[in-house]
């Protein structure tokens, strides 16, 4: 347990009540519970409905909320009604939807135009009118689930005269025309704007001509390269709206965003007013930090202790920490058995399936009716499956659900009592979003963070102040990223010829990127502007989420579609021989056809899991900056990363014992992105490692660098708004570009997302946290909690934990104190590295 002053006893006053209190008591007794903190309940501040609000809208919202609005809702609505673009940053379940529903639905009903856009609040009824035209609005969400949830809420409000409809990838073709022609409020996402609405704007002319509001929900979800793409799409939307005579007001909302005004401005390109005071009522929330116990090796079928899971020969078996998925499955089963409605967030699709299956097995031992109360929810399910599961969770037919982040953003699942977070979700913003799913009806709630055997997870459960005592991270997005701008400028030119007047809206880098596109003959300059030169659709040049499309998973023989996986991860997830889990059932892949984007599978229970092995290389293309500090040199710039899935390991299910390895012949993938790298003088590095161990210092150096690379990647999400999966790295005792021992950490998306640059800006704080996490880990030779990586393509070999500490000590001794990044906490400004300025601070970015 934490010794922090004021840490409550899990069984004492103020802790979570009932079964949740019993669970925390068991955790304390078994040594799993590391820290408990109670966030007290808060009384809200209500105010009268504004006089300009449409009576029908007010009546509908009163039926929904059961009372008067909160002060922050009305404050935001007043700004929107006055024609000011507005961002509302208030806590989860604080009623942000009402803040934009009130002015938008009033306008759609024909109410007050607001500000200088018209007078006569509530004077018109029937078709909404604004300057003699029907008023329309767009609602944008980062996930389909959230848009579907908002549509359900609007239907439940049943406001007369308001026609709202969803327009996304699941909308049948025959329905799409009806939505264009009849809906006043269209719920969609930036992906559909990019691929359908904007390229086909002639079909949307009537809608765009009347576009008055654009609502952007869950603002913090637009980060990294996806956020940069979304910023370009919104600039294209504003450009076409102006072409049709509209100038929409933007309304943005988020529960977890740092510097909301800056983030909203960077995303939309317009000035915004920020409303940040949360005046809603909040229930008591008990937050628990939970660390699974160490477990001893399990004998195999012959009675021999299993070897190291990495498969390395000659290494004695060692105790390992129980997996977060297994621990979460048990916690989910315990809570469901006690009648606690619980949502467990799991990092991966496979993990969600595993947690649900484990909880069902535990519950089957208790009663025959209990297992059916637990389900999994993840991307890759068919749309009708997802909607049915969401409804089952709302109604209480399902008491326990293991879900990926697909349910993190905004979906109203009121009535939940507890949330389990299995493994660090990547950012504090995501962590608080997930915990916010519990207690949404005002009852006390429980949130439990279950740590994985991972450097950052271990650091956080032993340093609760880094999680509970810090604000959310700055949202990093770079609208000036040339890799993002290039395809969107092509798309904009195809939609409507680009002119000189258009370029400032796309940022200072736009002019240079346009000239490059002309050189590459993708655009042609004429007297009236720049034109798209090809017959194919320019919007097909890029995938906003960086996934490159999807691969369908089909049952061999019948052709039945089971689900999908992202194309970018298909090599590692559904290669030939891979074990694929879908809705608790295990399938084995017969064939992966990348050209046809499909994987054929058959039903089988093989008794093992599969793990892809990958080779990597990093080539430096441009070094933007270099800083020399004695034996240490720190650089950043543009690199090309090549990777290839070369084979896969088969591991015994439940124990991780390596059963064998098979080769694969899959294509090489190339990624041009941004990186930070540091090098060491070889003699200094060898001197720090000493002559201990077989082969001496020279033999230890690769393992020391490899371990330091893994640990630094694991800790960077503490400083940047990213997940470990957003990063990659490489370590080598002699890199061709530097000629010295080198460690690279790079973004895993084309063009970069600012994460590696953020690490470079805060290098000392980053490396200090990395060294402390490795040094304080209680394992002897290195484990997943410090230097092992779940993504390692080399099977976590070689690794030298003590060598990593020695190398990091050399780095920290050489770096000057008090410089950039010497903050310790990793907290920075709202702008952050890579979010619009160049790596060298000059605003220069290399064009692709």
Tab-separated table of N, CA and C in Angstrom, residues 341-441:
chain	number	residue	atom	x	y	z
A	341	UNK	N	-22.321	-4.055	-11.708
A	341	UNK	CA	-22.260	-3.879	-13.163
A	341	UNK	C	-20.914	-3.244	-13.520
A	342	UNK	N	-20.137	-3.959	-14.328
A	342	UNK	CA	-18.733	-3.619	-14.507
A	342	UNK	C	-18.336	-3.625	-15.978
A	343	UNK	N	-17.510	-2.658	-16.344
A	343	UNK	CA	-16.920	-2.587	-17.673
A	343	UNK	C	-15.415	-2.683	-17.525
A	344	UNK	N	-14.797	-3.634	-18.226
A	344	UNK	CA	-13.347	-3.806	-18.185
A	344	UNK	C	-12.762	-3.344	-19.511
A	345	UNK	N	-11.884	-2.356	-19.462
A	345	UNK	CA	-11.205	-1.885	-20.663
A	345	UNK	C	-9.893	-2.660	-20.829
A	346	UNK	N	-9.706	-3.231	-22.007
A	346	UNK	CA	-8.531	-4.035	-22.303
A	346	UNK	C	-7.869	-3.450	-23.534
A	347	UNK	N	-6.552	-3.513	-23.605
A	347	UNK	CA	-5.805	-2.795	-24.629
A	347	UNK	C	-5.977	-3.377	-26.029
A	348	UNK	N	-6.163	-4.675	-26.165
A	348	UNK	CA	-6.177	-5.291	-27.485
A	348	UNK	C	-7.459	-6.080	-27.702
A	349	UNK	N	-7.747	-6.370	-28.969
A	349	UNK	CA	-8.911	-7.181	-29.294
A	349	UNK	C	-8.782	-8.578	-28.707
A	350	UNK	N	-7.589	-9.159	-28.860
A	350	UNK	CA	-7.361	-10.489	-28.304
A	350	UNK	C	-7.502	-10.474	-26.791
A	351	UNK	N	-6.980	-9.414	-26.155
A	351	UNK	CA	-7.088	-9.306	-24.708
A	351	UNK	C	-8.526	-9.204	-24.238
A	352	UNK	N	-9.362	-8.452	-24.965
A	352	UNK	CA	-10.774	-8.331	-24.592
A	352	UNK	C	-11.460	-9.691	-24.654
A	353	UNK	N	-11.189	-10.430	-25.703
A	353	UNK	CA	-11.766	-11.774	-25.818
A	353	UNK	C	-11.274	-12.665	-24.675
A	354	UNK	N	-9.990	-12.547	-24.328
A	354	UNK	CA	-9.413	-13.387	-23.281
A	354	UNK	C	-10.015	-13.070	-21.917
A	355	UNK	N	-10.190	-11.789	-21.611
A	355	UNK	CA	-10.767	-11.402	-20.323
A	355	UNK	C	-12.206	-11.904	-20.211
A	356	UNK	N	-12.992	-11.719	-21.260
A	356	UNK	CA	-14.381	-12.191	-21.226
A	356	UNK	C	-14.445	-13.704	-21.056
A	357	UNK	N	-13.607	-14.427	-21.802
A	357	UNK	CA	-13.616	-15.893	-21.709
A	357	UNK	C	-13.182	-16.358	-20.322
A	358	UNK	N	-12.142	-15.714	-19.752
A	358	UNK	CA	-11.686	-16.096	-18.420
A	358	UNK	C	-12.745	-15.839	-17.356
A	359	UNK	N	-13.435	-14.702	-17.455
A	359	UNK	CA	-14.496	-14.393	-16.486
A	359	UNK	C	-15.641	-15.392	-16.612
A	360	UNK	N	-15.995	-15.758	-17.841
A	360	UNK	CA	-17.078	-16.729	-18.032
A	360	UNK	C	-16.708	-18.090	-17.427
A	361	UNK	N	-15.446	-18.507	-17.583
A	361	UNK	CA	-15.030	-19.786	-16.994
A	361	UNK	C	-15.156	-19.758	-15.476
A	362	UNK	N	-14.727	-18.656	-14.862
A	362	UNK	CA	-14.832	-18.539	-13.409
A	362	UNK	C	-16.297	-18.567	-12.966
A	363	UNK	N	-17.143	-17.851	-13.677
A	363	UNK	CA	-18.552	-17.761	-13.292
A	363	UNK	C	-19.295	-19.074	-13.518
A	364	UNK	N	-18.853	-19.873	-14.492
A	364	UNK	CA	-19.497	-21.166	-14.739
A	364	UNK	C	-19.362	-22.094	-13.540
A	365	UNK	N	-18.322	-21.879	-12.732
A	365	UNK	CA	-18.139	-22.688	-11.534
A	365	UNK	C	-19.102	-22.279	-10.429
A	366	UNK	N	-19.710	-21.088	-10.570
A	366	UNK	CA	-20.596	-20.564	-9.531
A	366	UNK	C	-22.054	-20.858	-9.845
A	367	UNK	N	-22.463	-20.596	-11.085
A	367	UNK	CA	-23.852	-20.806	-11.464
A	367	UNK	C	-24.014	-20.868	-12.959
A	368	UNK	N	-24.943	-21.659	-13.485
A	368	UNK	CA	-25.076	-21.835	-14.932
A	368	UNK	C	-25.572	-20.609	-15.674
A	369	UNK	N	-26.233	-19.683	-14.990
A	369	UNK	CA	-26.785	-18.505	-15.655
A	369	UNK	C	-25.823	-17.321	-15.678
A	370	UNK	N	-24.753	-17.395	-14.909
A	370	UNK	CA	-23.861	-16.247	-14.792
A	370	UNK	C	-22.972	-16.011	-16.013
A	371	UNK	N	-22.430	-17.058	-16.657
A	371	UNK	CA	-21.513	-16.782	-17.783
A	371	UNK	C	-22.122	-15.953	-18.898
A	372	UNK	N	-23.418	-16.118	-19.177
A	372	UNK	CA	-24.027	-15.368	-20.275
A	372	UNK	C	-24.166	-13.885	-19.967
A	373	UNK	N	-23.872	-13.483	-18.718
A	373	UNK	CA	-23.932	-12.071	-18.360
A	373	UNK	C	-22.635	-11.337	-18.668
A	374	UNK	N	-21.625	-12.045	-19.199
A	374	UNK	CA	-20.337	-11.438	-19.536
A	374	UNK	C	-20.081	-11.599	-21.024
A	375	UNK	N	-19.710	-10.503	-21.695
A	375	UNK	CA	-19.453	-10.534	-23.140
A	375	UNK	C	-18.200	-9.716	-23.437
A	376	UNK	N	-17.691	-9.874	-24.655
A	376	UNK	CA	-16.600	-9.040	-25.163
A	376	UNK	C	-17.163	-8.052	-26.173
A	377	UNK	N	-16.493	-6.921	-26.315
A	377	UNK	CA	-16.884	-5.882	-27.275
A	377	UNK	C	-15.604	-5.293	-27.845
A	378	UNK	N	-15.495	-5.291	-29.161
A	378	UNK	CA	-14.275	-4.769	-29.784
A	378	UNK	C	-14.558	-4.412	-31.233
A	379	UNK	N	-13.609	-3.684	-31.833
A	379	UNK	CA	-13.663	-3.452	-33.253
A	379	UNK	C	-13.489	-4.759	-34.001
A	380	UNK	N	-13.980	-4.808	-35.235
A	380	UNK	CA	-13.914	-6.030	-36.012
A	380	UNK	C	-15.207	-6.817	-35.982
A	381	UNK	N	-16.093	-6.518	-34.982
A	381	UNK	CA	-17.413	-7.136	-34.991
A	381	UNK	C	-18.262	-6.488	-36.085
A	382	UNK	N	-19.267	-7.197	-36.524
A	382	UNK	CA	-20.185	-6.620	-37.495
A	382	UNK	C	-21.015	-5.527	-36.826
A	383	UNK	N	-21.468	-4.518	-37.588
A	383	UNK	CA	-22.187	-3.374	-36.983
A	383	UNK	C	-23.381	-3.796	-36.140
A	384	UNK	N	-24.171	-4.749	-36.637
A	384	UNK	CA	-25.357	-5.151	-35.884
A	384	UNK	C	-24.979	-5.852	-34.573
A	385	UNK	N	-23.835	-6.531	-34.550
A	385	UNK	CA	-23.368	-7.148	-33.309
A	385	UNK	C	-22.998	-6.078	-32.283
A	386	UNK	N	-22.307	-5.040	-32.729
A	386	UNK	CA	-21.903	-3.979	-31.805
A	386	UNK	C	-23.110	-3.263	-31.219
A	387	UNK	N	-24.094	-2.926	-32.069
A	387	UNK	CA	-25.262	-2.210	-31.565
A	387	UNK	C	-26.036	-3.054	-30.556
A	388	UNK	N	-26.132	-4.361	-30.806
A	388	UNK	CA	-26.863	-5.238	-29.885
A	388	UNK	C	-26.149	-5.326	-28.540
A	389	UNK	N	-24.828	-5.397	-28.568
A	389	UNK	CA	-24.069	-5.467	-27.317
A	389	UNK	C	-24.202	-4.178	-26.521
A	390	UNK	N	-24.164	-3.032	-27.209
A	390	UNK	CA	-24.331	-1.755	-26.522
A	390	UNK	C	-25.691	-1.693	-25.826
A	391	UNK	N	-26.723	-2.155	-26.505
A	391	UNK	CA	-28.056	-2.135	-25.926
A	391	UNK	C	-28.160	-3.084	-24.734
A	392	UNK	N	-27.533	-4.252	-24.847
A	392	UNK	CA	-27.553	-5.203	-23.723
A	392	UNK	C	-26.865	-4.620	-22.500
A	393	UNK	N	-25.803	-3.854	-22.701
A	393	UNK	CA	-25.106	-3.238	-21.572
A	393	UNK	C	-25.967	-2.159	-20.933
A	394	UNK	N	-26.665	-1.374	-21.764
A	394	UNK	CA	-27.520	-0.309	-21.224
A	394	UNK	C	-28.666	-0.882	-20.402
A	395	UNK	N	-29.278	-1.952	-20.893
A	395	UNK	CA	-30.473	-2.494	-20.248
A	395	UNK	C	-30.150	-3.345	-19.037
A	396	UNK	N	-28.887	-3.752	-18.884
A	396	UNK	CA	-28.518	-4.579	-17.749
A	396	UNK	C	-28.575	-6.061	-18.017
A	397	UNK	N	-28.952	-6.476	-19.231
A	397	UNK	CA	-28.915	-7.905	-19.537
A	397	UNK	C	-27.493	-8.426	-19.442
A	398	UNK	N	-26.548	-7.575	-19.819
A	398	UNK	CA	-25.133	-7.868	-19.643
A	398	UNK	C	-24.643	-7.110	-18.419
A	399	UNK	N	-24.052	-7.830	-17.461
A	399	UNK	CA	-23.543	-7.192	-16.235
A	399	UNK	C	-22.041	-6.961	-16.292
A	400	UNK	N	-21.352	-7.677	-17.157
A	400	UNK	CA	-19.917	-7.509	-17.279
A	400	UNK	C	-19.511	-7.497	-18.732
A	401	UNK	N	-18.695	-6.538	-19.122
A	401	UNK	CA	-18.240	-6.444	-20.503
A	401	UNK	C	-16.749	-6.146	-20.521
A	402	UNK	N	-16.018	-6.897	-21.344
A	402	UNK	CA	-14.609	-6.620	-21.602
A	402	UNK	C	-14.525	-5.957	-22.964
A	403	UNK	N	-14.035	-4.727	-22.997
A	403	UNK	CA	-14.104	-3.929	-24.227
A	403	UNK	C	-12.753	-3.305	-24.521
A	404	UNK	N	-12.512	-3.059	-25.793
A	404	UNK	CA	-11.377	-2.248	-26.197
A	404	UNK	C	-11.779	-0.777	-26.089
A	405	UNK	N	-10.906	0.105	-26.562
A	405	UNK	CA	-11.183	1.541	-26.470
A	405	UNK	C	-12.392	1.954	-27.299
A	406	UNK	N	-12.955	1.018	-28.077
A	406	UNK	CA	-14.127	1.352	-28.889
A	406	UNK	C	-15.277	1.871	-28.034
A	407	UNK	N	-15.298	1.548	-26.741
A	407	UNK	CA	-16.362	2.039	-25.857
A	407	UNK	C	-15.902	3.165	-24.946
A	408	UNK	N	-14.686	3.672	-25.174
A	408	UNK	CA	-14.147	4.706	-24.272
A	408	UNK	C	-14.849	6.036	-24.446
A	409	UNK	N	-15.155	6.398	-25.678
A	409	UNK	CA	-15.539	7.774	-25.972
A	409	UNK	C	-17.047	7.966	-25.952
A	410	UNK	N	-17.537	8.519	-24.864
A	410	UNK	CA	-18.848	9.131	-24.852
A	410	UNK	C	-20.072	8.259	-24.875
A	411	UNK	N	-19.980	6.969	-25.182
A	411	UNK	CA	-21.177	6.149	-25.250
A	411	UNK	C	-21.829	6.113	-23.882
A	412	UNK	N	-23.120	6.405	-23.836
A	412	UNK	CA	-23.824	6.511	-22.563
A	412	UNK	C	-24.174	5.116	-22.066
A	413	UNK	N	-23.420	4.657	-21.078
A	413	UNK	CA	-23.702	3.363	-20.471
A	413	UNK	C	-24.006	3.595	-18.995
A	414	UNK	N	-24.947	4.484	-18.752
A	414	UNK	CA	-25.310	4.862	-17.390
A	414	UNK	C	-25.734	3.631	-16.604
A	415	UNK	N	-25.422	3.652	-15.314
A	415	UNK	CA	-25.803	2.551	-14.457
A	415	UNK	C	-24.660	1.647	-14.086
A	416	UNK	N	-23.480	1.851	-14.672
A	416	UNK	CA	-22.330	1.038	-14.311
A	416	UNK	C	-21.822	1.415	-12.921
A	417	UNK	N	-21.374	0.396	-12.198
A	417	UNK	CA	-20.873	0.621	-10.848
A	417	UNK	C	-19.355	0.663	-10.792
A	418	UNK	N	-18.690	-0.048	-11.708
A	418	UNK	CA	-17.234	-0.162	-11.614
A	418	UNK	C	-16.625	-0.235	-13.002
A	419	UNK	N	-15.384	0.223	-13.102
A	419	UNK	CA	-14.591	0.120	-14.316
A	419	UNK	C	-13.231	-0.470	-13.958
A	420	UNK	N	-12.818	-1.466	-14.719
A	420	UNK	CA	-11.486	-2.043	-14.601
A	420	UNK	C	-10.675	-1.607	-15.812
A	421	UNK	N	-9.464	-1.145	-15.600
A	421	UNK	CA	-8.580	-0.725	-16.688
A	421	UNK	C	-7.393	-1.684	-16.695
A	422	UNK	N	-7.388	-2.609	-17.647
A	422	UNK	CA	-6.356	-3.647	-17.716
A	422	UNK	C	-5.186	-3.145	-18.540
A	423	UNK	N	-4.180	-2.620	-17.872
A	423	UNK	CA	-3.017	-2.098	-18.569
A	423	UNK	C	-3.175	-0.623	-18.871
A	424	UNK	N	-2.085	0.108	-18.793
A	424	UNK	CA	-2.120	1.547	-19.020
A	424	UNK	C	-2.664	1.845	-20.404
A	425	UNK	N	-3.709	2.682	-20.512
A	425	UNK	CA	-4.333	2.934	-21.808
A	425	UNK	C	-3.562	3.890	-22.706
A	426	UNK	N	-2.420	4.383	-22.261
A	426	UNK	CA	-1.595	5.225	-23.117
A	426	UNK	C	-1.455	6.650	-22.634
A	427	UNK	N	-2.545	7.221	-22.133
A	427	UNK	CA	-2.515	8.607	-21.661
A	427	UNK	C	-3.394	8.753	-20.431
A	428	UNK	N	-3.113	9.796	-19.629
A	428	UNK	CA	-3.993	10.098	-18.509
A	428	UNK	C	-5.373	10.512	-19.011
A	429	UNK	N	-5.415	11.144	-20.182
A	429	UNK	CA	-6.713	11.530	-20.743
A	429	UNK	C	-7.589	10.296	-20.964
A	430	UNK	N	-7.023	9.252	-21.577
A	430	UNK	CA	-7.787	8.025	-21.790
A	430	UNK	C	-8.143	7.359	-20.468
A	431	UNK	N	-7.222	7.380	-19.521
A	431	UNK	CA	-7.475	6.757	-18.215
A	431	UNK	C	-8.705	7.367	-17.560
A	432	UNK	N	-8.787	8.700	-17.517
A	432	UNK	CA	-9.929	9.337	-16.866
A	432	UNK	C	-11.201	9.193	-17.691
A	433	UNK	N	-11.074	9.134	-19.019
A	433	UNK	CA	-12.256	8.857	-19.849
A	433	UNK	C	-12.837	7.497	-19.496
A	434	UNK	N	-11.961	6.504	-19.353
A	434	UNK	CA	-12.444	5.162	-19.079
A	434	UNK	C	-13.057	5.070	-17.685
A	435	UNK	N	-12.399	5.652	-16.687
A	435	UNK	CA	-12.983	5.633	-15.346
A	435	UNK	C	-14.324	6.361	-15.310
A	436	UNK	N	-14.471	7.355	-16.178
A	436	UNK	CA	-15.706	8.133	-16.193
A	436	UNK	C	-16.922	7.377	-16.661
A	437	UNK	N	-16.730	6.165	-17.184
A	437	UNK	CA	-17.887	5.354	-17.586
A	437	UNK	C	-18.682	4.875	-16.379
A	438	UNK	N	-18.083	4.865	-15.185
A	438	UNK	CA	-18.764	4.374	-13.976
A	438	UNK	C	-19.381	5.539	-13.212
A	439	UNK	N	-20.456	5.242	-12.476
A	439	UNK	CA	-21.086	6.242	-11.628
A	439	UNK	C	-21.843	7.299	-12.374
A	440	UNK	N	-22.310	7.001	-13.590
A	440	UNK	CA	-22.939	8.030	-14.405
A	440	UNK	C	-24.372	8.325	-13.993
A	441	UNK	N	-24.919	7.625	-13.009
A	441	UNK	CA	-26.245	7.964	-12.501
A	441	UNK	C	-26.171	8.557	-11.100
